[in-house]
Amino acid sequence: METTQRSDHQTSADRRRRELLEAADRVVLRDGPGASMNAIAAEAGITKPILYRHFGDKGGLYAALAKRHTDALLASLRAALDAPAERRERVEATLDTYLAAIEARPQVYRFLMHPAEGGPQQPAEAGFDTGRNSIPVLRRMGEELGQVIEERLDLGPGTQQLARMWGHGIVGMMHAAGDWWLGERPCPRAELVRALADLLWGRLAAAGDRVGGPGF
Amino acid sequence: METTQRSDHQTSADRRRRELLEAADRVVLRDGPGASMNAIAAEAGITKPILYRHFGDKGGLYAALAKRHTDALLASLRAALDAPAERRERVEATLDTYLAAIEARPQVYRFLMHPAEGGPQQPAEAGFDTGRNSIPVLRRMGEELGQVIEERLDLGPGTQQLARMWGHGIVGMMHAAGDWWLGERPCPRAELVRALADLLWGRLAAAGDRVGGPGF
DNA sequence: ACTCCGAGTTACCGCTAGTAACATAGCTAG
DNA sequence: CTAGCTATGTTACTAGCGGTAACTCGGAGT
């Protein structure tokens, strides 16, 4: 019964891992991204070294935790992006999906956008990866959106690079506007969706100058 | 001679403060945002409690440090934005100014975009300010750009809110695209500037569908 | 019965942010 | 000249963090 035993063992380890992840999730959602390994271990009913055996270090745990949520968010975004509708509608649906997600679970959002933390010891070796500190979920979203744009649109020569730049740019726009909106709540969601879609549709370039200028 | 004395005292304290800030700057530029108070104090040739007397806590020091760089960056952006030229030219100049800044001093950029750190003790009191963790320099840039847009453009009713949303959105676009570009360096700066300006000019909406779709 | 292996624990290390208590210079008042 | 006050600086400490070494325990294999 080797297979059965090995399978049992595997599932046992996997189940443990999932239990730990769920405990970590609870703590992170309660205490924010500053949750300590001690607190997570306590919530899971065990002690620190077990966490380290399973996840290596805090970064590993956070990465595993972030991957779950990121995958879920990306799946729903992809669904909105792949809907059979006009381009403008799909863009609005995608924006709305993202904003609805961060609105519904702001703690998750906050955790996802704050994973690196720069740890206490940052040995400054590895040659200063300048862009390494970017938020992983944003990078992934940007890459995926860039791919979708490249697949769908005909942008002439240099399509691929243009699509990637746009992907990252649009994701950044969505993120920054969403973050500000989530903090100040100045208007309903639909209004922000419309405003951002309008921005992407070139209304900035089309707008007329103001008549009575700023300095008299 | 009370006034003179007090004045001397003031300038002395201010000079000290500036010296400390410059030392902190050096250390942060060398060690990244994870620079410790001990290291900064050593670089300044003094010990920790003095730093705390001057800046309260690490957040205070970082805020003071960030304010300097943020002010400088905002000033140069404002200059690009206020140039007497066509709108498209000004937008491109502003994008280029930002990208040139982060390209020229990536460590400063990295520090500015990573100030909060969430610290070890995040008491979770104060009711979970959902949006509080946003990067301050981005918020400031978004607000200022929103104001400029509001002053300059005629967007009909609801101009103010629309301008703010656009301000934060555009800044986020610039930031995310710049971050990705700084990490991968896939093309010269001017190309990214053009791509982002094209995006803002509605080329996404105007682009034609690809003929040979993705799935054959 | 003996061994091995994985799960788990206690107890520690080195580091951090931040602070209390003590020491020292220089100026002002009596 | 001495007493006191204020600013400036130090040493020595606390509490908590991420991370690890070394030990303990229970159950499978031969």
Short mmCIF file of C-alpha atoms (C1' of nucleotides) in Angstrom, two decimals:
data_model
loop_
_atom_site.label_atom_id
_atom_site.label_comp_id
_atom_site.label_asym_id
_atom_site.label_seq_id
_atom_site.Cartn_x
_atom_site.Cartn_y
_atom_site.Cartn_z
CA MET A 1 0.00 0.00 0.00
CA GLU A 2 2.83 2.30 -0.75
CA THR A 3 0.78 4.52 -3.01
CA THR A 4 -2.00 4.85 -0.49
CA GLN A 5 0.44 5.69 2.26
CA ARG A 6 2.31 8.19 0.15
CA SER A 7 -0.96 9.68 -0.98
CA ASP A 8 -2.18 9.88 2.59
CA HIS A 9 1.04 11.52 3.55
CA GLN A 10 0.82 13.98 0.71
CA THR A 11 -2.76 14.88 1.43
CA SER A 12 -1.93 15.16 5.11
CA ALA A 13 0.88 17.61 4.40
CA ASP A 14 -1.27 19.48 1.93
CA ARG A 15 -4.15 19.68 4.33
CA ARG A 16 -1.84 20.98 7.01
CA ARG A 17 -0.48 23.54 4.62
CA ARG A 18 -3.96 24.67 3.72
CA GLU A 19 -4.95 24.89 7.37
CA LEU A 20 -1.92 27.02 8.07
CA LEU A 21 -2.69 29.25 5.12
CA GLU A 22 -6.24 29.71 6.30
CA ALA A 23 -5.07 30.58 9.79
CA ALA A 24 -2.59 33.03 8.32
CA ASP A 25 -5.36 34.50 6.24
CA ARG A 26 -7.48 35.08 9.29
CA VAL A 27 -4.64 36.78 11.16
CA VAL A 28 -3.59 38.93 8.24
CA LEU A 29 -7.16 39.99 7.68
CA ARG A 30 -7.46 40.88 11.36
CA ASP A 31 -4.05 42.44 12.06
CA GLY A 32 -3.14 43.80 8.68
CA PRO A 33 0.06 43.10 6.77
CA GLY A 34 2.15 43.56 9.91
CA ALA A 35 0.91 40.29 11.35
CA SER A 36 3.75 38.46 13.06
CA MET A 37 4.77 34.87 12.52
CA ASN A 38 4.18 34.23 16.20
CA ALA A 39 0.61 35.44 15.94
CA ILE A 40 -0.04 33.32 12.87
CA ALA A 41 1.45 30.27 14.51
CA ALA A 42 -0.64 30.86 17.62
CA GLU A 43 -3.78 31.23 15.53
CA ALA A 44 -2.99 27.92 13.85
CA GLY A 45 -2.43 26.33 17.26
CA ILE A 46 1.24 25.53 16.68
CA THR A 47 4.61 27.24 16.97
CA LYS A 48 6.87 29.15 14.69
CA PRO A 49 9.34 26.55 13.38
CA ILE A 50 6.52 24.60 11.75
CA LEU A 51 5.56 27.61 9.74
CA TYR A 52 9.15 27.93 8.64
CA ARG A 53 9.31 24.26 7.67
CA HIS A 54 6.28 24.75 5.45
CA PHE A 55 6.96 28.11 3.90
CA GLY A 56 10.67 28.75 4.27
CA ASP A 57 10.42 32.29 5.50
CA LYS A 58 7.90 35.04 5.95
CA GLY A 59 8.17 36.01 2.32
CA GLY A 60 7.26 32.49 1.31
CA LEU A 61 4.19 32.47 3.47
CA TYR A 62 3.13 35.84 2.19
CA ALA A 63 3.75 34.79 -1.38
CA ALA A 64 1.64 31.67 -0.94
CA LEU A 65 -1.07 33.74 0.67
CA ALA A 66 -0.94 36.38 -2.01
CA LYS A 67 -1.02 33.83 -4.80
CA ARG A 68 -4.40 32.55 -3.68
CA HIS A 69 -6.03 35.95 -3.66
CA THR A 70 -4.26 37.11 -6.77
CA ASP A 71 -5.37 34.06 -8.71
CA ALA A 72 -8.95 34.62 -7.67
CA LEU A 73 -8.86 38.29 -8.60
CA LEU A 74 -7.22 37.61 -11.93
CA ALA A 75 -9.79 34.96 -12.77
CA SER A 76 -12.69 37.33 -12.24
CA LEU A 77 -10.93 40.07 -14.19
CA ARG A 78 -10.31 37.70 -17.04
CA ALA A 79 -13.96 36.77 -17.10
CA ALA A 80 -14.95 40.43 -17.38
CA LEU A 81 -12.36 40.98 -20.05
CA ASP A 82 -13.46 37.97 -22.08
CA ALA A 83 -17.15 38.73 -22.11
CA PRO A 84 -18.77 38.91 -25.56
CA ALA A 85 -19.47 42.61 -25.80
CA GLU A 86 -18.24 45.86 -27.25
CA ARG A 87 -14.78 47.00 -26.27
CA ARG A 88 -15.98 49.89 -24.20
CA GLU A 89 -18.37 47.65 -22.33
CA ARG A 90 -15.68 45.13 -21.59
CA VAL A 91 -13.33 47.82 -20.35
CA GLU A 92 -15.99 49.21 -18.07
CA ALA A 93 -16.87 45.75 -16.82
CA THR A 94 -13.23 45.05 -16.02
CA LEU A 95 -12.79 48.32 -14.17
CA ASP A 96 -15.99 47.69 -12.28
CA THR A 97 -14.96 44.17 -11.36
CA TYR A 98 -11.66 45.37 -9.96
CA LEU A 99 -13.21 48.21 -8.01
CA ALA A 100 -15.96 45.96 -6.69
CA ALA A 101 -13.34 43.50 -5.48
CA ILE A 102 -11.31 46.06 -3.57
CA GLU A 103 -14.47 47.62 -2.23
CA ALA A 104 -15.82 44.32 -0.97
CA ARG A 105 -12.68 43.22 0.84
CA PRO A 106 -10.44 46.16 1.58
CA GLN A 107 -8.25 44.24 3.99
CA VAL A 108 -7.40 41.70 1.33
CA TYR A 109 -6.68 44.54 -1.01
CA ARG A 110 -4.49 46.19 1.52
CA PHE A 111 -2.55 43.03 2.11
CA LEU A 112 -2.04 42.34 -1.57
CA MET A 113 -0.70 45.79 -2.23
CA HIS A 114 1.77 45.70 0.64
CA PRO A 115 3.62 42.40 0.58
CA ALA A 116 7.30 43.24 0.32
CA GLU A 117 7.73 45.25 3.52
CA GLY A 118 11.42 45.39 2.83
CA GLY A 119 12.13 43.14 5.84
CA PRO A 120 14.56 44.17 8.57
CA GLN A 121 17.62 42.73 6.89
CA GLN A 122 17.90 43.79 3.27
CA PRO A 123 21.51 42.85 2.61
CA ALA A 124 21.67 45.14 -0.42
CA GLU A 125 23.39 42.32 -2.23
CA ALA A 126 22.01 40.98 -5.49
CA GLY A 127 22.84 44.31 -7.06
CA PHE A 128 19.87 46.47 -6.23
CA ASP A 129 17.07 45.13 -8.40
CA THR A 130 15.63 48.50 -9.01
CA GLY A 131 12.21 47.39 -10.08
CA ARG A 132 11.95 44.40 -7.81
CA ASN A 133 9.90 46.17 -5.19
CA SER A 134 6.92 46.58 -7.43
CA ILE A 135 3.76 45.03 -6.12
CA PRO A 136 3.58 41.55 -7.64
CA VAL A 137 -0.14 41.50 -8.21
CA LEU A 138 0.09 44.72 -10.20
CA ARG A 139 2.88 43.32 -12.30
CA ARG A 140 0.90 40.20 -13.06
CA MET A 141 -2.20 42.18 -13.91
CA GLY A 142 -0.20 44.47 -16.15
CA GLU A 143 1.42 41.59 -17.98
CA GLU A 144 -1.85 39.77 -18.50
CA LEU A 145 -3.67 42.84 -19.68
CA GLY A 146 -0.82 43.57 -22.05
CA GLN A 147 -1.13 40.09 -23.50
CA VAL A 148 -4.85 40.48 -23.97
CA ILE A 149 -4.35 43.81 -25.72
CA GLU A 150 -1.71 42.34 -27.95
CA GLU A 151 -3.95 39.42 -28.87
CA ARG A 152 -6.98 41.50 -29.59
CA LEU A 153 -5.84 44.75 -31.13
CA ASP A 154 -4.04 45.63 -34.29
CA LEU A 155 -1.61 48.38 -33.40
CA GLY A 156 0.71 48.18 -36.35
CA PRO A 157 4.44 47.56 -35.93
CA GLY A 158 5.71 47.28 -32.39
CA THR A 159 2.35 46.00 -31.21
CA GLN A 160 3.80 43.79 -28.53
CA GLN A 161 5.77 46.43 -26.71
CA LEU A 162 3.03 48.98 -27.03
CA ALA A 163 0.54 46.50 -25.64
CA ARG A 164 2.71 45.78 -22.64
CA MET A 165 3.25 49.44 -21.88
CA TRP A 166 -0.46 50.04 -22.13
CA GLY A 167 -1.22 47.02 -19.99
CA HIS A 168 0.95 48.23 -17.16
CA GLY A 169 -0.22 51.79 -17.61
CA ILE A 170 -3.90 50.95 -17.53
CA VAL A 171 -3.48 48.69 -14.53
CA GLY A 172 -1.62 51.45 -12.74
CA MET A 173 -4.33 53.93 -13.57
CA MET A 174 -6.97 51.57 -12.22
CA HIS A 175 -4.98 50.88 -9.11
CA ALA A 176 -4.14 54.45 -8.20
CA ALA A 177 -7.61 55.77 -8.90
CA GLY A 178 -9.13 52.86 -7.00
CA ASP A 179 -6.87 53.39 -4.04
CA TRP A 180 -7.74 57.05 -3.84
CA TRP A 181 -11.42 56.32 -4.31
CA LEU A 182 -11.41 53.65 -1.62
CA GLY A 183 -9.87 56.08 0.81
CA GLU A 184 -12.10 59.08 0.14
CA ARG A 185 -15.23 57.55 -1.31
CA PRO A 186 -16.10 60.72 -3.18
CA CYS A 187 -18.64 59.12 -5.51
CA PRO A 188 -20.39 55.87 -6.37
CA ARG A 189 -18.42 53.21 -8.14
CA ALA A 190 -20.14 53.54 -11.46
CA GLU A 191 -19.10 57.16 -11.70
CA LEU A 192 -15.44 56.34 -11.32
CA VAL A 193 -15.78 53.55 -13.86
CA ARG A 194 -17.24 55.99 -16.38
CA ALA A 195 -14.59 58.59 -15.65
CA LEU A 196 -11.71 56.19 -16.18
CA ALA A 197 -13.24 54.73 -19.32
CA ASP A 198 -13.73 58.27 -20.62
CA LEU A 199 -10.09 58.97 -19.88
CA LEU A 200 -9.03 55.91 -21.84
CA TRP A 201 -11.34 56.95 -24.64
CA GLY A 202 -9.42 60.14 -25.22
CA ARG A 203 -11.72 62.64 -23.58
CA LEU A 204 -8.68 64.32 -22.06
CA ALA A 205 -7.33 65.14 -25.49
CA ALA A 206 -10.74 66.17 -26.79
CA ALA A 207 -11.68 68.50 -23.95
CA GLY A 208 -11.76 72.20 -24.65
CA ASP A 209 -9.61 74.76 -22.88
CA ARG A 210 -11.24 76.63 -20.08
CA VAL A 211 -12.31 80.11 -21.11
CA GLY A 212 -11.59 82.11 -17.98
CA GLY A 213 -8.02 80.96 -17.37
CA PRO A 214 -6.63 80.36 -13.90
CA GLY A 215 -4.69 83.64 -13.52
CA PHE A 216 -7.63 85.99 -14.26
CA MET B 1 19.90 89.98 23.47
CA GLU B 2 17.13 87.54 23.78
CA THR B 3 16.18 87.62 20.11
CA THR B 4 19.72 87.05 18.92
CA GLN B 5 20.18 84.19 21.28
CA ARG B 6 16.93 82.57 20.32
CA SER B 7 17.70 83.12 16.68
CA ASP B 8 21.13 81.55 17.09
CA HIS B 9 19.56 78.66 18.85
CA GLN B 10 16.97 78.23 16.12
CA THR B 11 19.51 78.27 13.33
CA SER B 12 21.73 75.91 15.26
CA ALA B 13 18.92 73.43 15.70
CA ASP B 14 17.91 73.86 12.10
CA ARG B 15 21.41 73.34 10.88
CA ARG B 16 21.69 70.23 12.97
CA ARG B 17 18.42 69.00 11.60
CA ARG B 18 19.57 69.57 8.05
CA GLU B 19 22.85 67.79 8.74
CA LEU B 20 20.98 64.83 10.13
CA LEU B 21 18.68 64.76 7.15
CA GLU B 22 21.61 64.80 4.79
CA ALA B 23 23.26 61.95 6.65
CA ALA B 24 20.01 60.02 6.57
CA ASP B 25 19.77 60.71 2.89
CA ARG B 26 23.19 59.26 2.29
CA VAL B 27 22.39 56.12 4.26
CA VAL B 28 19.01 55.59 2.68
CA LEU B 29 20.52 56.04 -0.75
CA ARG B 30 23.18 53.50 0.11
CA ASP B 31 21.21 50.92 2.10
CA GLY B 32 17.75 51.33 0.64
CA PRO B 33 14.57 51.96 2.57
CA GLY B 34 15.47 49.34 5.17
CA ALA B 35 18.18 51.59 6.59
CA SER B 36 18.20 51.41 10.37
CA MET B 37 18.15 54.29 12.79
CA ASN B 38 21.43 53.06 14.21
CA ALA B 39 23.08 53.23 10.81
CA ILE B 40 21.76 56.71 10.19
CA ALA B 41 22.90 57.91 13.58
CA ALA B 42 26.35 56.42 13.00
CA GLU B 43 26.60 58.10 9.62
CA ALA B 44 25.72 61.40 11.23
CA GLY B 45 28.35 60.77 13.90
CA ILE B 46 25.92 60.73 16.81
CA THR B 47 23.64 58.26 18.56
CA LYS B 48 20.03 57.24 18.27
CA PRO B 49 18.25 59.31 20.93
CA ILE B 50 19.27 62.51 19.17
CA LEU B 51 17.53 61.37 16.04
CA TYR B 52 14.44 60.66 18.08
CA ARG B 53 14.59 64.06 19.72
CA HIS B 54 14.63 65.69 16.32
CA PHE B 55 12.17 63.57 14.39
CA GLY B 56 10.01 61.81 16.94
CA ASP B 57 10.13 58.39 15.39
CA LYS B 58 11.28 56.65 12.26
CA GLY B 59 8.15 57.67 10.42
CA GLY B 60 8.89 61.30 11.20
CA LEU B 61 12.40 61.07 9.85
CA TYR B 62 11.20 59.31 6.74
CA ALA B 63 8.44 61.82 6.26
CA ALA B 64 10.88 64.71 6.53
CA LEU B 65 13.21 62.98 4.12
CA ALA B 66 10.43 62.19 1.69
CA LYS B 67 9.12 65.73 1.78
CA ARG B 68 12.40 67.11 0.45
CA HIS B 69 12.52 64.81 -2.52
CA THR B 70 8.83 65.02 -3.16
CA ASP B 71 8.94 68.80 -3.20
CA ALA B 72 11.79 68.77 -5.66
CA LEU B 73 10.10 66.28 -7.95
CA LEU B 74 6.81 68.14 -7.85
CA ALA B 75 8.52 71.40 -8.68
CA SER B 76 10.10 69.99 -11.81
CA LEU B 77 6.85 68.35 -12.83
CA ARG B 78 5.01 71.60 -12.37
CA ALA B 79 7.52 73.34 -14.56
CA ALA B 80 6.96 70.84 -17.34
CA LEU B 81 3.23 71.10 -16.90
CA ASP B 82 3.25 74.89 -17.00
CA ALA B 83 5.35 75.28 -20.11
CA PRO B 84 3.82 77.38 -22.86
CA ALA B 85 3.08 74.73 -25.46
CA GLU B 86 0.37 72.54 -26.90
CA ARG B 87 -1.40 70.19 -24.54
CA ARG B 88 0.09 67.09 -26.06
CA GLU B 89 3.56 68.55 -25.81
CA ARG B 90 3.08 69.46 -22.18
CA VAL B 91 1.78 66.01 -21.35
CA GLU B 92 4.74 64.40 -23.04
CA ALA B 93 7.14 66.77 -21.31
CA THR B 94 5.63 65.93 -17.94
CA LEU B 95 5.82 62.20 -18.54
CA ASP B 96 9.37 62.56 -19.72
CA THR B 97 10.34 64.64 -16.72
CA TYR B 98 8.97 62.04 -14.34
CA LEU B 99 10.62 59.15 -16.14
CA ALA B 100 13.90 60.99 -16.38
CA ALA B 101 13.80 61.63 -12.65
CA ILE B 102 13.25 58.02 -11.68
CA GLU B 103 15.78 56.91 -14.24
CA ALA B 104 18.42 59.28 -12.95
CA ARG B 105 18.08 58.36 -9.30
CA PRO B 106 16.40 55.00 -8.89
CA GLN B 107 17.31 54.70 -5.22
CA VAL B 108 15.51 57.92 -4.43
CA TYR B 109 12.58 56.66 -6.41
CA ARG B 110 12.63 53.38 -4.56
CA PHE B 111 12.71 55.14 -1.24
CA LEU B 112 9.88 57.49 -2.09
CA MET B 113 7.61 54.67 -3.17
CA HIS B 114 8.20 52.64 -0.04
CA PRO B 115 7.90 54.89 2.98
CA ALA B 116 5.19 53.40 5.15
CA GLU B 117 6.78 50.03 5.83
CA GLY B 118 3.86 49.18 8.08
CA GLY B 119 6.31 49.08 10.98
CA PRO B 120 6.47 46.20 13.45
CA GLN B 121 3.68 47.45 15.65
CA GLN B 122 0.56 48.26 13.68
CA PRO B 123 -1.93 48.36 16.55
CA ALA B 124 -4.88 47.95 14.21
CA GLU B 125 -6.52 50.67 16.24
CA ALA B 126 -7.67 53.87 14.59
CA GLY B 127 -10.21 51.82 12.73
CA PHE B 128 -8.37 50.50 9.72
CA ASP B 129 -7.92 53.52 7.48
CA THR B 130 -8.32 51.56 4.33
CA GLY B 131 -6.64 53.98 2.02
CA ARG B 132 -4.04 55.28 4.40
CA ASN B 133 -1.28 53.07 3.10
CA SER B 134 -1.17 54.71 -0.26
CA ILE B 135 2.18 56.12 -1.21
CA PRO B 136 2.11 59.78 -0.17
CA VAL B 137 4.04 61.12 -3.10
CA LEU B 138 1.60 59.50 -5.49
CA ARG B 139 -1.32 61.00 -3.64
CA ARG B 140 0.21 64.42 -3.75
CA MET B 141 1.01 64.14 -7.43
CA GLY B 142 -2.50 62.93 -8.17
CA GLU B 143 -4.08 65.79 -6.25
CA GLU B 144 -1.90 68.40 -7.90
CA LEU B 145 -2.44 67.05 -11.36
CA GLY B 146 -6.17 66.95 -10.69
CA GLN B 147 -6.09 70.59 -9.71
CA VAL B 148 -4.20 71.54 -12.84
CA ILE B 149 -6.67 69.65 -14.99
CA GLU B 150 -9.56 71.31 -13.24
CA GLU B 151 -8.03 74.74 -13.74
CA ARG B 152 -7.21 74.25 -17.37
CA LEU B 153 -9.93 72.14 -18.92
CA ASP B 154 -13.61 72.62 -19.45
CA LEU B 155 -15.24 69.29 -18.73
CA GLY B 156 -18.80 70.43 -18.19
CA PRO B 157 -20.68 69.68 -14.97
CA GLY B 158 -18.81 67.68 -12.36
CA THR B 159 -15.50 68.95 -13.63
CA GLN B 160 -13.86 68.96 -10.25
CA GLN B 161 -14.47 65.34 -9.40
CA LEU B 162 -13.70 64.20 -12.89
CA ALA B 163 -10.43 66.12 -12.81
CA ARG B 164 -9.39 64.52 -9.55
CA MET B 165 -10.19 61.04 -10.75
CA TRP B 166 -8.20 61.69 -13.89
CA GLY B 167 -5.35 63.19 -11.92
CA HIS B 168 -4.95 60.12 -9.75
CA GLY B 169 -5.53 57.82 -12.69
CA ILE B 170 -2.93 59.45 -14.89
CA VAL B 171 -0.39 59.56 -12.09
CA GLY B 172 -1.00 55.89 -11.41
CA MET B 173 -0.56 55.08 -15.07
CA MET B 174 2.70 56.96 -15.17
CA HIS B 175 3.93 55.35 -12.00
CA ALA B 176 3.10 51.75 -12.89
CA ALA B 177 4.40 52.01 -16.41
CA GLY B 178 7.52 53.76 -15.16
CA ASP B 179 8.14 51.15 -12.51
CA TRP B 180 7.85 48.34 -14.99
CA TRP B 181 10.01 50.16 -17.50
CA LEU B 182 12.68 50.90 -14.91
CA GLY B 183 12.83 47.22 -14.04
CA GLU B 184 12.95 45.78 -17.54
CA ARG B 185 14.25 48.64 -19.64
CA PRO B 186 12.60 47.30 -22.77
CA CYS B 187 12.91 50.49 -24.79
CA PRO B 188 14.26 54.04 -24.72
CA ARG B 189 12.45 56.59 -22.64
CA ALA B 190 10.98 58.53 -25.50
CA GLU B 191 9.19 55.48 -26.76
CA LEU B 192 7.41 54.93 -23.48
CA VAL B 193 6.50 58.61 -23.37
CA ARG B 194 4.93 58.36 -26.79
CA ALA B 195 3.09 55.17 -25.94
CA LEU B 196 1.56 56.63 -22.79
CA ALA B 197 0.60 59.85 -24.49
CA ASP B 198 -0.99 57.84 -27.29
CA LEU B 199 -2.92 55.89 -24.67
CA LEU B 200 -4.19 59.11 -23.13
CA TRP B 201 -5.05 60.38 -26.58
CA GLY B 202 -7.55 57.61 -27.12
CA ARG B 203 -5.57 55.35 -29.39
CA LEU B 204 -6.82 52.36 -27.41
CA ALA B 205 -10.39 53.15 -28.34
CA ALA B 206 -9.49 53.93 -31.95
CA ALA B 207 -7.44 50.81 -32.64
CA GLY B 208 -8.90 48.21 -34.97
CA ASP B 209 -9.64 44.63 -33.99
CA ARG B 210 -7.08 42.09 -34.96
CA VAL B 211 -8.09 40.16 -38.04
CA GLY B 212 -6.74 36.71 -37.28
CA GLY B 213 -8.17 36.27 -33.77
CA PRO B 214 -6.26 34.64 -30.96
CA GLY B 215 -7.86 31.17 -31.19
CA PHE B 216 -6.94 30.54 -34.87
"C1'" DA C 1 13.29 -4.93 20.03
"C1'" DC C 2 15.74 -1.45 17.64
"C1'" DT C 3 15.93 2.09 14.50
"C1'" DC C 4 14.66 5.77 11.81
"C1'" DC C 5 11.85 9.72 10.38
"C1'" DG C 6 8.69 13.38 10.55
"C1'" DA C 7 6.10 16.57 13.54
"C1'" DG C 8 6.56 19.60 17.30
"C1'" DT C 9 8.61 21.97 21.17
"C1'" DT C 10 11.73 25.03 24.04
"C1'" DA C 11 15.18 28.11 24.14
"C1'" DC C 12 17.98 30.80 21.97
"C1'" DC C 13 20.55 34.53 18.45
"C1'" DG C 14 20.98 38.92 16.34
"C1'" DC C 15 18.58 42.48 14.99
"C1'" DT C 16 15.22 46.27 15.21
"C1'" DA C 17 12.54 50.67 17.09
"C1'" DG C 18 12.21 53.26 20.89
"C1'" DT C 19 13.25 55.00 25.86
"C1'" DA C 20 14.95 56.02 30.63
"C1'" DA C 21 18.53 57.75 33.21
"C1'" DC C 22 22.67 59.74 33.56
"C1'" DA C 23 26.55 63.15 32.15
"C1'" DT C 24 28.27 67.50 30.33
"C1'" DA C 25 28.72 72.12 28.21
"C1'" DG C 26 27.31 77.04 28.18
"C1'" DC C 27 24.66 80.72 29.48
"C1'" DT C 28 21.98 83.58 33.05
"C1'" DA C 29 20.78 85.18 37.80
"C1'" DG C 30 21.80 86.35 42.28
"C1'" DC D 1 31.95 82.91 42.28
"C1'" DT D 2 28.35 79.89 42.77
"C1'" DA D 3 23.61 78.02 41.74
"C1'" DG D 4 20.54 76.69 38.45
"C1'" DC D 5 18.56 75.97 33.90
"C1'" DT D 6 18.54 74.33 29.20
"C1'" DA D 7 20.31 71.99 25.33
"C1'" DT D 8 23.05 68.21 23.81
"C1'" DG D 9 24.93 64.04 24.18
"C1'" DT D 10 25.89 59.42 26.06
"C1'" DT D 11 25.30 54.46 27.93
"C1'" DA D 12 22.38 50.94 28.94
"C1'" DC D 13 18.19 49.12 28.65
"C1'" DT D 14 13.21 47.05 27.12
"C1'" DA D 15 10.10 44.59 24.13
"C1'" DG D 16 9.34 42.41 20.05
"C1'" DC D 17 10.65 40.87 15.59
"C1'" DG D 18 12.37 37.05 11.98
"C1'" DG D 19 14.79 33.01 12.07
"C1'" DT D 20 17.27 28.71 13.84
"C1'" DA D 21 19.67 24.96 16.61
"C1'" DA D 22 18.89 21.29 19.44
"C1'" DC D 23 16.05 18.44 21.75
"C1'" DT D 24 11.65 15.39 22.38
"C1'" DC D 25 8.05 12.40 21.13
"C1'" DG D 26 5.11 8.98 18.59
"C1'" DG D 27 4.46 5.88 15.17
"C1'" DA D 28 6.04 2.82 10.78
"C1'" DG D 29 9.66 -0.83 8.89
"C1'" DT D 30 12.66 -4.66 9.17
#
